[in-house]
PDB file of C-alpha atoms in Angstrom:
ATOM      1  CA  UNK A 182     -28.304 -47.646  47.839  1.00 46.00           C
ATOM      2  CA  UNK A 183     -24.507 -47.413  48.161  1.00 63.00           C
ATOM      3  CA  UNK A 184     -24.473 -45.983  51.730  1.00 83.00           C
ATOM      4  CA  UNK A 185     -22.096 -43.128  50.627  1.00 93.00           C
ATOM      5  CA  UNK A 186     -23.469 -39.926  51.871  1.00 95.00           C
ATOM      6  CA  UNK A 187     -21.512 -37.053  49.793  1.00 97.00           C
ATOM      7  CA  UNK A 188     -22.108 -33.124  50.489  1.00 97.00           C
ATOM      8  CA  UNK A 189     -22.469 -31.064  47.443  1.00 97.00           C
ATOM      9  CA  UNK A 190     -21.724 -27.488  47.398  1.00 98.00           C
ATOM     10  CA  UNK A 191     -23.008 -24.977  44.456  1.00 98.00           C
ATOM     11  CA  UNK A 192     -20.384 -22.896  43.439  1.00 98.00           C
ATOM     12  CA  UNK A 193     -21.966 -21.455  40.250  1.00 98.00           C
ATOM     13  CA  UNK A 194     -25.921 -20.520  40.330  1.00 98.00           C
ATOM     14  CA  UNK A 195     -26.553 -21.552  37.099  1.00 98.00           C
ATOM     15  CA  UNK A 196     -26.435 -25.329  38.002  1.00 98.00           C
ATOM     16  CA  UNK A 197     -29.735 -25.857  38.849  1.00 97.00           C
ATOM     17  CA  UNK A 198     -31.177 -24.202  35.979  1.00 97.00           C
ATOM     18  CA  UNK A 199     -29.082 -26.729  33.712  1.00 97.00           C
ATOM     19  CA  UNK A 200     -30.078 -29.450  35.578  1.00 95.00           C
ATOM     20  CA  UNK A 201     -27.886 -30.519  37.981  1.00 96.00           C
ATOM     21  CA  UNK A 202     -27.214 -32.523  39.761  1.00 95.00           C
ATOM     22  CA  UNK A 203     -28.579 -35.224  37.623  1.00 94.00           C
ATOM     23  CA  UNK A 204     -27.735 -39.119  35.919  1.00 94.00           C
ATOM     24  CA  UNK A 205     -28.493 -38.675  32.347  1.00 89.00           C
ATOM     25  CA  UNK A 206     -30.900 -41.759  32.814  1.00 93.00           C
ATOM     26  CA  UNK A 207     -31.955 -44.164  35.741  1.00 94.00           C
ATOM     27  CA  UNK A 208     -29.085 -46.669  35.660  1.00 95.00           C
ATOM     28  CA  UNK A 209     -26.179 -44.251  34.361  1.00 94.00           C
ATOM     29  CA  UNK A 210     -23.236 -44.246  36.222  1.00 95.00           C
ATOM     30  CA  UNK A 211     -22.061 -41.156  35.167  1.00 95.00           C
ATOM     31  CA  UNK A 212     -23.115 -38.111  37.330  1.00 96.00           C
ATOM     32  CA  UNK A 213     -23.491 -35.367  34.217  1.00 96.00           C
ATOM     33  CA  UNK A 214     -21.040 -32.105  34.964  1.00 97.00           C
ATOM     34  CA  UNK A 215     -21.322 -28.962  33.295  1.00 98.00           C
ATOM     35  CA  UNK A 216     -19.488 -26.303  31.303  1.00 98.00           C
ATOM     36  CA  UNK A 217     -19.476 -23.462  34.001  1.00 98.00           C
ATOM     37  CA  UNK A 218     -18.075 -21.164  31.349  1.00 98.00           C
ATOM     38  CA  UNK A 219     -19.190 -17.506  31.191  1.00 98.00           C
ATOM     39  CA  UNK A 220     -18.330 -17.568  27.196  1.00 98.00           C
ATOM     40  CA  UNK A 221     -17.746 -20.136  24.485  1.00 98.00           C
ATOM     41  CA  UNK A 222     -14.053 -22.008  24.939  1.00 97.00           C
ATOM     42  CA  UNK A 223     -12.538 -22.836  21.907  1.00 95.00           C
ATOM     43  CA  UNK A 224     -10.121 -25.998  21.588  1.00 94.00           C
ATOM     44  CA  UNK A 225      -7.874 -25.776  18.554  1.00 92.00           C
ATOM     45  CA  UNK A 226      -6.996 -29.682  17.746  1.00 92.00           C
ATOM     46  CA  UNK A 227      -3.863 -30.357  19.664  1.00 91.00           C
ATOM     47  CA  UNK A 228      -4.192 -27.584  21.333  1.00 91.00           C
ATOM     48  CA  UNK A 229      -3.221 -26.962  24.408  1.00 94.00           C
ATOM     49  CA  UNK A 230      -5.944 -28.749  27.455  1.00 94.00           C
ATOM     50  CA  UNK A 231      -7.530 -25.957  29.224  1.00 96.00           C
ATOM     51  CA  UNK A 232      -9.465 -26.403  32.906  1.00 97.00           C
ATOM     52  CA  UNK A 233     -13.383 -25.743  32.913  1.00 97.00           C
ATOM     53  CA  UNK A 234     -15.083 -24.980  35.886  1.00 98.00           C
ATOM     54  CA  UNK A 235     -17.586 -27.504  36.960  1.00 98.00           C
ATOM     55  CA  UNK A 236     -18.835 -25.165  39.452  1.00 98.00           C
ATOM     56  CA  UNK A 237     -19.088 -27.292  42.632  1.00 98.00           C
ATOM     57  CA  UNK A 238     -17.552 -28.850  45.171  1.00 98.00           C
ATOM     58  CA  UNK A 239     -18.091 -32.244  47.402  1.00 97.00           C
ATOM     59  CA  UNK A 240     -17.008 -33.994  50.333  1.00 98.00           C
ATOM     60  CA  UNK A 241     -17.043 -37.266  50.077  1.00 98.00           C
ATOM     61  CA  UNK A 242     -15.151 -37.743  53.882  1.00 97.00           C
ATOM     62  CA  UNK A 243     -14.894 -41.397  53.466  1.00 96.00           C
ATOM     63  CA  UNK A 244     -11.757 -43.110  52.445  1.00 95.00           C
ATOM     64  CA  UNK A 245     -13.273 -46.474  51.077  1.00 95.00           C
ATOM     65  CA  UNK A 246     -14.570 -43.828  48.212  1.00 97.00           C
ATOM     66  CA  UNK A 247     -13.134 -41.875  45.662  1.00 97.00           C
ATOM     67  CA  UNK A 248     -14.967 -39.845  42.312  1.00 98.00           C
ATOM     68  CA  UNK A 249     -13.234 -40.047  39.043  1.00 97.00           C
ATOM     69  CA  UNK A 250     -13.955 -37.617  35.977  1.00 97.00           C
ATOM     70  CA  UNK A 251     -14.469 -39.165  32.784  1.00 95.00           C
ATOM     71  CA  UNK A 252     -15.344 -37.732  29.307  1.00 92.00           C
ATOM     72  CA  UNK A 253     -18.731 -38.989  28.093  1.00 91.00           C
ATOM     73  CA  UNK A 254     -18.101 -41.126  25.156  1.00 85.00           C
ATOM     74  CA  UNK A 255     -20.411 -39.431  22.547  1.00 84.00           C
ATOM     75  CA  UNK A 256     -18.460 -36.246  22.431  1.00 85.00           C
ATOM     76  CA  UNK A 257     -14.987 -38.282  22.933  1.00 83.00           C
ATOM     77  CA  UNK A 258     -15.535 -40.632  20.033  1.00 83.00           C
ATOM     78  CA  UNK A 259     -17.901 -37.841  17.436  1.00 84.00           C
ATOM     79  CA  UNK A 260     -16.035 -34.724  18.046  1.00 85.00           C
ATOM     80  CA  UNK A 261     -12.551 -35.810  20.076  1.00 87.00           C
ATOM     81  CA  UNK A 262     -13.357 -33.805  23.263  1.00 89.00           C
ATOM     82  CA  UNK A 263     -11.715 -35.688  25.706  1.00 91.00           C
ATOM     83  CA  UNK A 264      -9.536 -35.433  29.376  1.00 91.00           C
ATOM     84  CA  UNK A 265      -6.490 -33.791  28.900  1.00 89.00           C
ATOM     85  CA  UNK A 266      -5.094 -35.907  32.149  1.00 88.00           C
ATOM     86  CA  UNK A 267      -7.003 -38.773  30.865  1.00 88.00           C
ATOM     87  CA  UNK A 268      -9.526 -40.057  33.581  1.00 93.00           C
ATOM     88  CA  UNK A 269      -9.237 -37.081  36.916  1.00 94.00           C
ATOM     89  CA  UNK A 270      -9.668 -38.916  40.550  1.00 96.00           C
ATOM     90  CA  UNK A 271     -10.963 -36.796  43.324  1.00 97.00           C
ATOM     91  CA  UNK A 272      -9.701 -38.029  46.398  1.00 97.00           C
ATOM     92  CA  UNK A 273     -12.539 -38.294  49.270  1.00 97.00           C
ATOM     93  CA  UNK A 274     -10.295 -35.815  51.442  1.00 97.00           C
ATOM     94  CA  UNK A 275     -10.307 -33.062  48.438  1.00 98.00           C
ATOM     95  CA  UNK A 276     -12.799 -30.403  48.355  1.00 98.00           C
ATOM     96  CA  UNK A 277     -12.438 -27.675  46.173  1.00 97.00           C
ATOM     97  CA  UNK A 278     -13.696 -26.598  43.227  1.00 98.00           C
ATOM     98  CA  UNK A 279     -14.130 -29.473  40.767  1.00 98.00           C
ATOM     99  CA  UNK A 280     -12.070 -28.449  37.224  1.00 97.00           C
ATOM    100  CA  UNK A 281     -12.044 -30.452  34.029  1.00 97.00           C
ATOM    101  CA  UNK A 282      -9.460 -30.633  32.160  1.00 96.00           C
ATOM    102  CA  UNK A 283     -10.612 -30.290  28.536  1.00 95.00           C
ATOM    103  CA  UNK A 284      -8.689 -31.444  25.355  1.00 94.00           C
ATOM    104  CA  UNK A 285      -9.341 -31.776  21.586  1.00 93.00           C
ATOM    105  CA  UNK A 286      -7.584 -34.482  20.794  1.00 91.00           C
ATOM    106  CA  UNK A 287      -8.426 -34.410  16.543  1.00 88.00           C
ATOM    107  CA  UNK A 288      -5.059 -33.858  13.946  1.00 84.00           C
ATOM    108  CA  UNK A 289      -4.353 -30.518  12.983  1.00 78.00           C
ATOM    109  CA  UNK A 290      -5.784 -29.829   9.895  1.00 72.00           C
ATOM    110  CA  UNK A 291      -8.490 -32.943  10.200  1.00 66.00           C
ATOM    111  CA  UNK A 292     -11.324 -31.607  11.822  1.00 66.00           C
ATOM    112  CA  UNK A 293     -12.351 -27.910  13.263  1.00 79.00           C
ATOM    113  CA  UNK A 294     -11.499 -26.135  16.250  1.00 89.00           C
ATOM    114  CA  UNK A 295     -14.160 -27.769  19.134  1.00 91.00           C
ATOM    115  CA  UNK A 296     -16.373 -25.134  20.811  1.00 94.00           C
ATOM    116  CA  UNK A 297     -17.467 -25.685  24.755  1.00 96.00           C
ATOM    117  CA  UNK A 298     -20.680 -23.641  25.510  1.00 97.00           C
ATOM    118  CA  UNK A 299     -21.753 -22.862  28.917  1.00 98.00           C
ATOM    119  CA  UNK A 300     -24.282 -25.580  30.736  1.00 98.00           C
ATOM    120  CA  UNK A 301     -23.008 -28.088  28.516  1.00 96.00           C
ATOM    121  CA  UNK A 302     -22.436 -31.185  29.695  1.00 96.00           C
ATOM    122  CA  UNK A 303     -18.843 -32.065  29.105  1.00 95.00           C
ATOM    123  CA  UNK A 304     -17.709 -34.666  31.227  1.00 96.00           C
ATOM    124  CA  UNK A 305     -18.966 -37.383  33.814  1.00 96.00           C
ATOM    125  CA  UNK A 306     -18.314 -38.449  37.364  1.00 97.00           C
ATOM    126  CA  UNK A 307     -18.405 -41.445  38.292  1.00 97.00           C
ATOM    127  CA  UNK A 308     -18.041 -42.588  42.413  1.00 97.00           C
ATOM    128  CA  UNK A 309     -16.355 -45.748  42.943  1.00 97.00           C
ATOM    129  CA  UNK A 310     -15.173 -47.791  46.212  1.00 96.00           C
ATOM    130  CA  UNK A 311     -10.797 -47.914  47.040  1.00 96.00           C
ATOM    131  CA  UNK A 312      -9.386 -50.301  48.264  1.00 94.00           C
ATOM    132  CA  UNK A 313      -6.175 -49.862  49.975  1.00 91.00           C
ATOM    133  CA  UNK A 314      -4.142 -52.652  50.193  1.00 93.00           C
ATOM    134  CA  UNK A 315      -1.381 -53.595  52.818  1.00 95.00           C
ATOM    135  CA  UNK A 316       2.173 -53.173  51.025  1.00 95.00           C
ATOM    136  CA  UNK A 317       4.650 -55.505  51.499  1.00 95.00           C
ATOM    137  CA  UNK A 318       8.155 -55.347  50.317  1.00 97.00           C
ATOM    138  CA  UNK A 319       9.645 -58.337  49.347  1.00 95.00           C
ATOM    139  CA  UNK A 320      13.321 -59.371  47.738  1.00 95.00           C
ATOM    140  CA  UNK A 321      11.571 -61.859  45.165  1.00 90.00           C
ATOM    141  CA  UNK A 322       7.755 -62.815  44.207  1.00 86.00           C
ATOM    142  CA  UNK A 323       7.199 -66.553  44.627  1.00 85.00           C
ATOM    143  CA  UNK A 324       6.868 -68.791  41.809  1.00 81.00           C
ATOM    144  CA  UNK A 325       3.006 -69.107  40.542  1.00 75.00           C
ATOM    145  CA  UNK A 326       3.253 -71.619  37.662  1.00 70.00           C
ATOM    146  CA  UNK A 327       1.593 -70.460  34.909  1.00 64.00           C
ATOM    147  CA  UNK A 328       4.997 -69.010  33.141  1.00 64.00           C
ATOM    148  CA  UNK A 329       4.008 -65.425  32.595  1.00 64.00           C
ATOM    149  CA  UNK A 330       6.416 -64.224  35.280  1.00 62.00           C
ATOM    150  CA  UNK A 331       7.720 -60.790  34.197  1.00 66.00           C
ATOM    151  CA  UNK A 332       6.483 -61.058  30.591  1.00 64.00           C
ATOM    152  CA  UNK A 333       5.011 -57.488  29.550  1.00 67.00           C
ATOM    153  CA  UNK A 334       2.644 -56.311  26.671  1.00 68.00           C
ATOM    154  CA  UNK A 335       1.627 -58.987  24.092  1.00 67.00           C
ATOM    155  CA  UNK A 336       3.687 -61.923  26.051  1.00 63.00           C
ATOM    156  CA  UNK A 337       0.031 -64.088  26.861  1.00 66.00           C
ATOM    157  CA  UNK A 338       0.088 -63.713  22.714  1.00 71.00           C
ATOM    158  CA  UNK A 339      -3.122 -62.552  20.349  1.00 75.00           C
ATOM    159  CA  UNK A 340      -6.835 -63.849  20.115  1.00 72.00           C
TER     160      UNK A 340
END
């Protein structure tokens, strides 16, 4: 039990019928969202992302909480339909409609065009806990002794 209490609200009467709102098994994180599309989308490869209705809203009212939409990974890694902003975070003070942003993200010219149907399940959400730090500002960071510093990507080295 997580103790987060979050209000759903149906914005598209076919939900139910496709089965939400449900985890695709008992310990899935991801909560599965739907294609509320009243026709087939097409995504050319490269394309341009386009926004898919998930056809509800939430509150989620509590700032220790946020959702985030993810792509599920069978459809990201088989066919390339993935986020077009990546990973979408829905702040627990937002609540309107719920929109995925849908990309193909296959070469032009290596695969097909990708074809969304309605009810199907496109994309995950997944509710996770924020923490919000205190900031500090400071003129330098103090020494920690284990000589990474300011060294970027690759500077802890390979394997």
């Amino acid at each position: 039990m997580s103790g987060l209490d979050v209000a759903i609200r149906l914005l598209d009467p076919r939900l139910p019928g496709w089965g939400f709102p449900r985890w695709g098994s008992a310990l899935a994180a991801g909560l599965d969202l739907h294609a509320c599309l009243d026709a087939p989308l097409t995504l050319e490869p490269q394309g341009p992302p386009a926004l898919i209705p998930a056809g509800f809203a939430l509150a989620i009212r509590d700032p220790a909480w946020c959702a985030m939409v993810y792509p599920r990974s069978g459809l990201g890694h088989r066919e390339g339909l993935v986020l077009g902003n990546t990973v979408g975070v829905i702040d627990a003070d937002y609540e309107g409609p719920l929109m995925i942003s849908a990309w193909n993200r296959n070469p032009p010219g290596a695969a097909d065009a990708l074809t969304v149907r309605p009810g199907e399940r496109v994309a995950q959400l997944v509710f996770t806990r924020v923490v919000r730090p205190s900031l500090r500002v400071v003129e330098a960071f103090p020494e920690v002794g284990d000589g990474r510093g300011a060294g970027g990507f690759g500077s802890t080295g390979r394997g």
